[in-house]
Amino acid sequence: MKLVAGNWKMFKGPAETVAFLDELEPPAGVEIVVCPAFASLAVAVGRGLPVYAQNVHWAEQGAFTGEVSAPMLRELGVEGAIVGHSERRQLFAETDETVRMRCAAALEAGLRVIACVGETEAEREAGETDAVLRRQVAAIPRHDALVIAYEPVWAIGTGKTATPELAQQAHETIKELHDTRVLYGGSVKPENAAELLTQPAVDGALVGGASLEPESFAAICRAAT
Ligand code: PEP
């Protein structure tokens, strides 16, 4: 079964989160998770879909202002977390090492993990895609409760989507390095979801912008069935 995760980024407070989940008609035959902002996690839990956070710290507790720990998420009923999203890597100085630590702590605490990897446009143009993926994937722990999301940075929120062939190729590379399911992320929309999701090495999608409207998210989920 394919997995489709909606990453709401810093959108939707609690009221909008409840409204979205009340309106969404999730199809059968696909695993669906939503990833609201920290402030909206509590109201999202218990409304029919697994809820993941968008980040998680490696320590159980401590002097880490602004961070949230895996046991805190578990206590809320959150089932997993995204780790290493390119926005965290690019805007908040996330490194391969912090990604490794966050993944390990989350898994240890019993959370599922969507660990993100992907090259920037400059890295692709310099022919470094393979080396970047190898370096990033090497930092990700092996675990049954972990999936990788391949998200080429140049395709996130830009409207530029990887071609199905390019996605397939990158997923094959990742799967050679790490025996896990690999989701594709980067401007997935109802119009392009089917062609991406029918690639044999594409095990699902991590969806940003198009996951914010119930009908567009449901359409992508239907494309994965
Ligand atoms: C994302 O946030 O993981 C993402 C892929 O965003 P978008 O679908 O908007 O490109």
PDB file of C-alpha atoms and ligand atoms in Angstrom:
ATOM      1  CA  MET A   1       0.000   0.000   0.000  1.00  0.00           C
ATOM      2  CA  LYS A   2       1.308   3.474  -0.875  1.00  0.00           C
ATOM      3  CA  LEU A   3       1.799   6.125   1.791  1.00  0.00           C
ATOM      4  CA  VAL A   4       0.720   9.736   1.265  1.00  0.00           C
ATOM      5  CA  ALA A   5       1.737  12.316   3.867  1.00  0.00           C
ATOM      6  CA  GLY A   6       0.498  15.890   3.970  1.00  0.00           C
ATOM      7  CA  ASN A   7       3.091  18.342   5.272  1.00  0.00           C
ATOM      8  CA  TRP A   8       1.183  21.465   6.276  1.00  0.00           C
ATOM      9  CA  LYS A   9       4.351  23.414   7.150  1.00  0.00           C
ATOM     10  CA  MET A  10       3.492  26.589   9.114  1.00  0.00           C
ATOM     11  CA  PHE A  11      -0.132  26.667   7.969  1.00  0.00           C
ATOM     12  CA  LYS A  12      -3.373  25.801   9.798  1.00  0.00           C
ATOM     13  CA  GLY A  13      -3.934  26.587  13.434  1.00  0.00           C
ATOM     14  CA  PRO A  14      -6.174  24.310  15.526  1.00  0.00           C
ATOM     15  CA  ALA A  15      -9.509  25.584  14.123  1.00  0.00           C
ATOM     16  CA  GLU A  16      -8.444  25.124  10.483  1.00  0.00           C
ATOM     17  CA  THR A  17      -6.977  21.741  11.336  1.00  0.00           C
ATOM     18  CA  VAL A  18     -10.287  20.508  12.729  1.00  0.00           C
ATOM     19  CA  ALA A  19     -12.202  21.949   9.760  1.00  0.00           C
ATOM     20  CA  PHE A  20      -9.863  20.195   7.285  1.00  0.00           C
ATOM     21  CA  LEU A  21     -10.106  16.824   9.007  1.00  0.00           C
ATOM     22  CA  ASP A  22     -13.910  17.089   9.256  1.00  0.00           C
ATOM     23  CA  GLU A  23     -14.131  17.785   5.526  1.00  0.00           C
ATOM     24  CA  LEU A  24     -11.549  15.302   4.209  1.00  0.00           C
ATOM     25  CA  GLU A  25     -12.925  12.125   2.676  1.00  0.00           C
ATOM     26  CA  PRO A  26      -9.903   9.803   2.751  1.00  0.00           C
ATOM     27  CA  PRO A  27     -10.088   6.950   0.239  1.00  0.00           C
ATOM     28  CA  ALA A  28      -9.457   3.348   1.256  1.00  0.00           C
ATOM     29  CA  GLY A  29      -6.452   1.445  -0.086  1.00  0.00           C
ATOM     30  CA  VAL A  30      -3.790   4.023   0.769  1.00  0.00           C
ATOM     31  CA  GLU A  31      -2.022   4.885   4.007  1.00  0.00           C
ATOM     32  CA  ILE A  32      -2.581   8.579   4.769  1.00  0.00           C
ATOM     33  CA  VAL A  33      -0.938  10.740   7.429  1.00  0.00           C
ATOM     34  CA  VAL A  34      -1.151  14.446   8.186  1.00  0.00           C
ATOM     35  CA  CYS A  35       1.690  16.536   9.601  1.00  0.00           C
ATOM     36  CA  PRO A  36       0.310  19.696  11.226  1.00  0.00           C
ATOM     37  CA  ALA A  37       2.322  22.389  12.997  1.00  0.00           C
ATOM     38  CA  PHE A  38       3.141  21.670  16.651  1.00  0.00           C
ATOM     39  CA  ALA A  39       0.326  23.959  17.880  1.00  0.00           C
ATOM     40  CA  SER A  40      -2.277  21.925  15.980  1.00  0.00           C
ATOM     41  CA  LEU A  41      -1.104  18.394  16.811  1.00  0.00           C
ATOM     42  CA  ALA A  42      -3.304  17.907  19.866  1.00  0.00           C
ATOM     43  CA  VAL A  43      -6.578  18.710  18.070  1.00  0.00           C
ATOM     44  CA  ALA A  44      -5.597  16.588  15.069  1.00  0.00           C
ATOM     45  CA  VAL A  45      -5.064  13.416  17.103  1.00  0.00           C
ATOM     46  CA  GLY A  46      -8.082  11.118  17.331  1.00  0.00           C
ATOM     47  CA  ARG A  47      -9.800  12.385  14.185  1.00  0.00           C
ATOM     48  CA  GLY A  48      -9.338   9.288  12.064  1.00  0.00           C
ATOM     49  CA  LEU A  49      -5.857   9.705  10.579  1.00  0.00           C
ATOM     50  CA  PRO A  50      -2.373   9.119  11.983  1.00  0.00           C
ATOM     51  CA  VAL A  51      -0.746  12.407  12.955  1.00  0.00           C
ATOM     52  CA  TYR A  52       2.969  13.145  12.521  1.00  0.00           C
ATOM     53  CA  ALA A  53       4.946  16.156  13.723  1.00  0.00           C
ATOM     54  CA  GLN A  54       7.186  18.125  11.354  1.00  0.00           C
ATOM     55  CA  ASN A  55      10.280  17.811  13.514  1.00  0.00           C
ATOM     56  CA  VAL A  56      11.448  16.254  16.777  1.00  0.00           C
ATOM     57  CA  HIS A  57      14.427  16.878  19.060  1.00  0.00           C
ATOM     58  CA  TRP A  58      16.976  14.204  19.998  1.00  0.00           C
ATOM     59  CA  ALA A  59      16.938  14.802  23.761  1.00  0.00           C
ATOM     60  CA  GLU A  60      14.138  13.546  25.990  1.00  0.00           C
ATOM     61  CA  GLN A  61      14.030  16.900  27.761  1.00  0.00           C
ATOM     62  CA  GLY A  62      16.363  19.762  28.593  1.00  0.00           C
ATOM     63  CA  ALA A  63      17.367  23.333  27.926  1.00  0.00           C
ATOM     64  CA  PHE A  64      16.480  23.414  24.214  1.00  0.00           C
ATOM     65  CA  THR A  65      14.197  26.425  23.830  1.00  0.00           C
ATOM     66  CA  GLY A  66      11.744  26.046  20.987  1.00  0.00           C
ATOM     67  CA  GLU A  67      12.225  22.296  20.532  1.00  0.00           C
ATOM     68  CA  VAL A  68       9.829  19.405  21.215  1.00  0.00           C
ATOM     69  CA  SER A  69      10.858  15.906  22.323  1.00  0.00           C
ATOM     70  CA  ALA A  70       9.714  12.492  21.136  1.00  0.00           C
ATOM     71  CA  PRO A  71       8.183  11.514  24.526  1.00  0.00           C
ATOM     72  CA  MET A  72       6.136  14.742  24.473  1.00  0.00           C
ATOM     73  CA  LEU A  73       4.830  13.856  21.019  1.00  0.00           C
ATOM     74  CA  ARG A  74       4.041  10.305  22.115  1.00  0.00           C
ATOM     75  CA  GLU A  75       2.122  11.638  25.118  1.00  0.00           C
ATOM     76  CA  LEU A  76      -0.070  13.666  22.715  1.00  0.00           C
ATOM     77  CA  GLY A  77      -0.837  10.568  20.646  1.00  0.00           C
ATOM     78  CA  VAL A  78       1.360  11.634  17.745  1.00  0.00           C
ATOM     79  CA  GLU A  79       2.558   8.581  15.783  1.00  0.00           C
ATOM     80  CA  GLY A  80       5.531   9.896  13.854  1.00  0.00           C
ATOM     81  CA  ALA A  81       7.634  12.812  12.688  1.00  0.00           C
ATOM     82  CA  ILE A  82       9.192  14.252   9.571  1.00  0.00           C
ATOM     83  CA  VAL A  83      12.951  14.695  10.043  1.00  0.00           C
ATOM     84  CA  GLY A  84      15.447  16.622   7.918  1.00  0.00           C
ATOM     85  CA  HIS A  85      12.997  18.447   5.660  1.00  0.00           C
ATOM     86  CA  SER A  86      14.936  20.654   3.251  1.00  0.00           C
ATOM     87  CA  GLU A  87      13.405  23.762   4.834  1.00  0.00           C
ATOM     88  CA  ARG A  88      14.956  22.651   8.133  1.00  0.00           C
ATOM     89  CA  ARG A  89      18.271  21.938   6.427  1.00  0.00           C
ATOM     90  CA  GLN A  90      18.342  25.197   4.458  1.00  0.00           C
ATOM     91  CA  LEU A  91      16.697  27.703   6.807  1.00  0.00           C
ATOM     92  CA  PHE A  92      17.518  26.249  10.224  1.00  0.00           C
ATOM     93  CA  ALA A  93      20.999  24.815   9.733  1.00  0.00           C
ATOM     94  CA  GLU A  94      19.951  21.186  10.082  1.00  0.00           C
ATOM     95  CA  THR A  95      22.893  18.896   9.254  1.00  0.00           C
ATOM     96  CA  ASP A  96      23.248  15.211   8.413  1.00  0.00           C
ATOM     97  CA  GLU A  97      24.389  14.674  11.988  1.00  0.00           C
ATOM     98  CA  THR A  98      21.377  16.394  13.588  1.00  0.00           C
ATOM     99  CA  VAL A  99      19.115  14.513  11.188  1.00  0.00           C
ATOM    100  CA  ARG A 100      20.721  11.268  12.329  1.00  0.00           C
ATOM    101  CA  MET A 101      20.263  12.180  15.995  1.00  0.00           C
ATOM    102  CA  ARG A 102      16.635  13.253  15.555  1.00  0.00           C
ATOM    103  CA  CYS A 103      15.785  10.071  13.613  1.00  0.00           C
ATOM    104  CA  ALA A 104      17.463   7.838  16.184  1.00  0.00           C
ATOM    105  CA  ALA A 105      15.721   9.461  19.161  1.00  0.00           C
ATOM    106  CA  ALA A 106      12.324   9.403  17.473  1.00  0.00           C
ATOM    107  CA  LEU A 107      12.636   5.721  16.546  1.00  0.00           C
ATOM    108  CA  GLU A 108      13.918   4.839  20.004  1.00  0.00           C
ATOM    109  CA  ALA A 109      10.835   6.507  21.529  1.00  0.00           C
ATOM    110  CA  GLY A 110       8.506   4.520  19.259  1.00  0.00           C
ATOM    111  CA  LEU A 111       7.682   7.191  16.692  1.00  0.00           C
ATOM    112  CA  ARG A 112       7.620   6.457  12.976  1.00  0.00           C
ATOM    113  CA  VAL A 113       9.894   8.655  10.849  1.00  0.00           C
ATOM    114  CA  ILE A 114       9.795  10.212   7.394  1.00  0.00           C
ATOM    115  CA  ALA A 115      13.429  11.197   6.794  1.00  0.00           C
ATOM    116  CA  CYS A 116      13.940  13.655   3.937  1.00  0.00           C
ATOM    117  CA  VAL A 117      16.825  13.775   1.468  1.00  0.00           C
ATOM    118  CA  GLY A 118      17.346  15.619  -1.797  1.00  0.00           C
ATOM    119  CA  GLU A 119      19.763  17.704  -3.820  1.00  0.00           C
ATOM    120  CA  THR A 120      19.618  21.446  -4.515  1.00  0.00           C
ATOM    121  CA  GLU A 121      19.468  22.825  -8.031  1.00  0.00           C
ATOM    122  CA  ALA A 122      23.147  23.848  -7.842  1.00  0.00           C
ATOM    123  CA  GLU A 123      24.128  20.348  -6.703  1.00  0.00           C
ATOM    124  CA  ARG A 124      22.170  18.757  -9.565  1.00  0.00           C
ATOM    125  CA  GLU A 125      23.708  21.117 -12.109  1.00  0.00           C
ATOM    126  CA  ALA A 126      27.186  20.357 -10.760  1.00  0.00           C
ATOM    127  CA  GLY A 127      26.557  16.620 -11.232  1.00  0.00           C
ATOM    128  CA  GLU A 128      26.618  16.017  -7.490  1.00  0.00           C
ATOM    129  CA  THR A 129      23.143  14.493  -7.043  1.00  0.00           C
ATOM    130  CA  ASP A 130      24.440  10.989  -6.524  1.00  0.00           C
ATOM    131  CA  ALA A 131      27.089  12.055  -3.996  1.00  0.00           C
ATOM    132  CA  VAL A 132      24.616  14.209  -2.050  1.00  0.00           C
ATOM    133  CA  LEU A 133      22.054  11.404  -1.855  1.00  0.00           C
ATOM    134  CA  ARG A 134      24.736   8.938  -0.760  1.00  0.00           C
ATOM    135  CA  ARG A 135      25.947  11.290   1.981  1.00  0.00           C
ATOM    136  CA  GLN A 136      22.454  12.122   3.259  1.00  0.00           C
ATOM    137  CA  VAL A 137      21.174   8.542   3.134  1.00  0.00           C
ATOM    138  CA  ALA A 138      24.279   7.267   4.960  1.00  0.00           C
ATOM    139  CA  ALA A 139      23.266   9.381   7.972  1.00  0.00           C
ATOM    140  CA  ILE A 140      19.795   7.844   8.213  1.00  0.00           C
ATOM    141  CA  PRO A 141      19.349   4.904  10.599  1.00  0.00           C
ATOM    142  CA  ARG A 142      18.000   1.588   9.355  1.00  0.00           C
ATOM    143  CA  HIS A 143      14.665   0.793  10.988  1.00  0.00           C
ATOM    144  CA  ASP A 144      11.308  -0.792  10.078  1.00  0.00           C
ATOM    145  CA  ALA A 145       9.462   2.314  11.247  1.00  0.00           C
ATOM    146  CA  LEU A 146      11.395   4.643   8.967  1.00  0.00           C
ATOM    147  CA  VAL A 147      10.688   5.682   5.392  1.00  0.00           C
ATOM    148  CA  ILE A 148      12.744   8.064   3.268  1.00  0.00           C
ATOM    149  CA  ALA A 149      11.264  10.939   1.276  1.00  0.00           C
ATOM    150  CA  TYR A 150      13.206  11.962  -1.830  1.00  0.00           C
ATOM    151  CA  GLU A 151      12.552  15.656  -2.198  1.00  0.00           C
ATOM    152  CA  PRO A 152      14.705  17.438  -4.783  1.00  0.00           C
ATOM    153  CA  VAL A 153      15.026  20.899  -3.253  1.00  0.00           C
ATOM    154  CA  TRP A 154      14.511  22.607  -6.610  1.00  0.00           C
ATOM    155  CA  ALA A 155      11.058  21.005  -6.831  1.00  0.00           C
ATOM    156  CA  ILE A 156       9.736  21.974  -3.397  1.00  0.00           C
ATOM    157  CA  GLY A 157       7.116  24.700  -3.497  1.00  0.00           C
ATOM    158  CA  THR A 158       8.383  25.799  -6.914  1.00  0.00           C
ATOM    159  CA  GLY A 159       5.856  24.143  -9.195  1.00  0.00           C
ATOM    160  CA  LYS A 160       8.787  22.301 -10.853  1.00  0.00           C
ATOM    161  CA  THR A 161       8.269  18.565 -10.538  1.00  0.00           C
ATOM    162  CA  ALA A 162      10.803  15.872 -11.202  1.00  0.00           C
ATOM    163  CA  THR A 163       9.868  13.844 -14.252  1.00  0.00           C
ATOM    164  CA  PRO A 164       8.591  10.376 -13.353  1.00  0.00           C
ATOM    165  CA  GLU A 165      11.785   8.925 -14.895  1.00  0.00           C
ATOM    166  CA  LEU A 166      14.043  11.179 -12.839  1.00  0.00           C
ATOM    167  CA  ALA A 167      12.120  10.327  -9.654  1.00  0.00           C
ATOM    168  CA  GLN A 168      12.310   6.614 -10.470  1.00  0.00           C
ATOM    169  CA  GLN A 169      16.079   6.862 -11.012  1.00  0.00           C
ATOM    170  CA  ALA A 170      16.702   8.734  -7.738  1.00  0.00           C
ATOM    171  CA  HIS A 171      14.483   6.305  -5.820  1.00  0.00           C
ATOM    172  CA  GLU A 172      16.420   3.361  -7.260  1.00  0.00           C
ATOM    173  CA  THR A 173      19.684   4.949  -6.107  1.00  0.00           C
ATOM    174  CA  ILE A 174      18.289   5.481  -2.605  1.00  0.00           C
ATOM    175  CA  LYS A 175      16.888   1.956  -2.398  1.00  0.00           C
ATOM    176  CA  GLU A 176      20.299   0.530  -3.319  1.00  0.00           C
ATOM    177  CA  LEU A 177      21.689   2.343  -0.288  1.00  0.00           C
ATOM    178  CA  HIS A 178      18.848   1.849   2.176  1.00  0.00           C
ATOM    179  CA  ASP A 179      16.297  -0.981   2.136  1.00  0.00           C
ATOM    180  CA  THR A 180      13.180   1.074   2.770  1.00  0.00           C
ATOM    181  CA  ARG A 181      10.092   2.608   1.227  1.00  0.00           C
ATOM    182  CA  VAL A 182      10.822   5.869  -0.590  1.00  0.00           C
ATOM    183  CA  LEU A 183       8.242   8.641  -1.010  1.00  0.00           C
ATOM    184  CA  TYR A 184       8.531  11.353  -3.647  1.00  0.00           C
ATOM    185  CA  GLY A 185       8.048  15.004  -2.682  1.00  0.00           C
ATOM    186  CA  GLY A 186       8.232  18.205  -4.693  1.00  0.00           C
ATOM    187  CA  SER A 187       5.218  19.975  -6.183  1.00  0.00           C
ATOM    188  CA  VAL A 188       3.043  16.847  -6.217  1.00  0.00           C
ATOM    189  CA  LYS A 189      -0.455  17.884  -7.322  1.00  0.00           C
ATOM    190  CA  PRO A 190      -3.646  16.073  -8.368  1.00  0.00           C
ATOM    191  CA  GLU A 191      -2.591  16.560 -12.033  1.00  0.00           C
ATOM    192  CA  ASN A 192       0.818  14.869 -11.748  1.00  0.00           C
ATOM    193  CA  ALA A 193       0.273  12.459  -8.851  1.00  0.00           C
ATOM    194  CA  ALA A 194      -0.761   9.412 -10.884  1.00  0.00           C
ATOM    195  CA  GLU A 195       2.261   9.464 -13.239  1.00  0.00           C
ATOM    196  CA  LEU A 196       4.658   9.801 -10.298  1.00  0.00           C
ATOM    197  CA  LEU A 197       2.928   7.289  -8.058  1.00  0.00           C
ATOM    198  CA  THR A 198       2.812   4.590 -10.729  1.00  0.00           C
ATOM    199  CA  GLN A 199       6.622   4.476 -10.958  1.00  0.00           C
ATOM    200  CA  PRO A 200       7.657   1.143  -9.437  1.00  0.00           C
ATOM    201  CA  ALA A 201      10.199   2.635  -7.011  1.00  0.00           C
ATOM    202  CA  VAL A 202       7.851   5.401  -5.834  1.00  0.00           C
ATOM    203  CA  ASP A 203       6.161   4.117  -2.689  1.00  0.00           C
ATOM    204  CA  GLY A 204       4.106   7.194  -1.968  1.00  0.00           C
ATOM    205  CA  ALA A 205       4.259  10.963  -1.738  1.00  0.00           C
ATOM    206  CA  LEU A 206       5.124  13.716   0.700  1.00  0.00           C
ATOM    207  CA  VAL A 207       2.890  16.601  -0.291  1.00  0.00           C
ATOM    208  CA  GLY A 208       3.236  20.220   0.806  1.00  0.00           C
ATOM    209  CA  GLY A 209       1.136  22.935  -0.848  1.00  0.00           C
ATOM    210  CA  ALA A 210      -1.410  20.588  -2.433  1.00  0.00           C
ATOM    211  CA  SER A 211      -2.149  18.949   0.931  1.00  0.00           C
ATOM    212  CA  LEU A 212      -3.675  22.141   2.330  1.00  0.00           C
ATOM    213  CA  GLU A 213      -7.064  21.755   0.626  1.00  0.00           C
ATOM    214  CA  PRO A 214      -9.091  18.641   1.498  1.00  0.00           C
ATOM    215  CA  GLU A 215     -10.225  17.993  -2.093  1.00  0.00           C
ATOM    216  CA  SER A 216      -6.782  18.341  -3.641  1.00  0.00           C
ATOM    217  CA  PHE A 217      -5.200  16.181  -0.927  1.00  0.00           C
ATOM    218  CA  ALA A 218      -7.955  13.551  -1.335  1.00  0.00           C
ATOM    219  CA  ALA A 219      -7.383  13.543  -5.119  1.00  0.00           C
ATOM    220  CA  ILE A 220      -3.682  12.813  -4.611  1.00  0.00           C
ATOM    221  CA  CYS A 221      -4.552  10.072  -2.131  1.00  0.00           C
ATOM    222  CA  ARG A 222      -6.959   8.542  -4.671  1.00  0.00           C
ATOM    223  CA  ALA A 223      -4.166   8.574  -7.267  1.00  0.00           C
ATOM    224  CA  ALA A 224      -2.150   6.405  -4.878  1.00  0.00           C
ATOM    225  CA  THR A 225      -4.797   3.684  -4.556  1.00  0.00           C
TER     226      THR A 225
HETATM  227  C1  PEP B   1       7.133  19.450   1.140  1.00  0.00           C
HETATM  228  O1  PEP B   1       6.894  20.362   1.901  1.00  0.00           O
HETATM  229  O2  PEP B   1       7.629  18.415   1.590  1.00  0.00           O
HETATM  230  C2  PEP B   1       6.816  19.599  -0.287  1.00  0.00           C
HETATM  231  C3  PEP B   1       7.142  18.633  -1.109  1.00  0.00           C
HETATM  232  O3  PEP B   1       6.210  20.771  -0.668  1.00  0.00           O
HETATM  233  P1  PEP B   1       5.443  21.037  -2.072  1.00  0.00           P
HETATM  234  O4  PEP B   1       4.546  19.847  -2.326  1.00  0.00           O
HETATM  235  O5  PEP B   1       4.646  22.298  -1.822  1.00  0.00           O
HETATM  236  O6  PEP B   1       6.478  21.195  -3.117  1.00  0.00           O
END
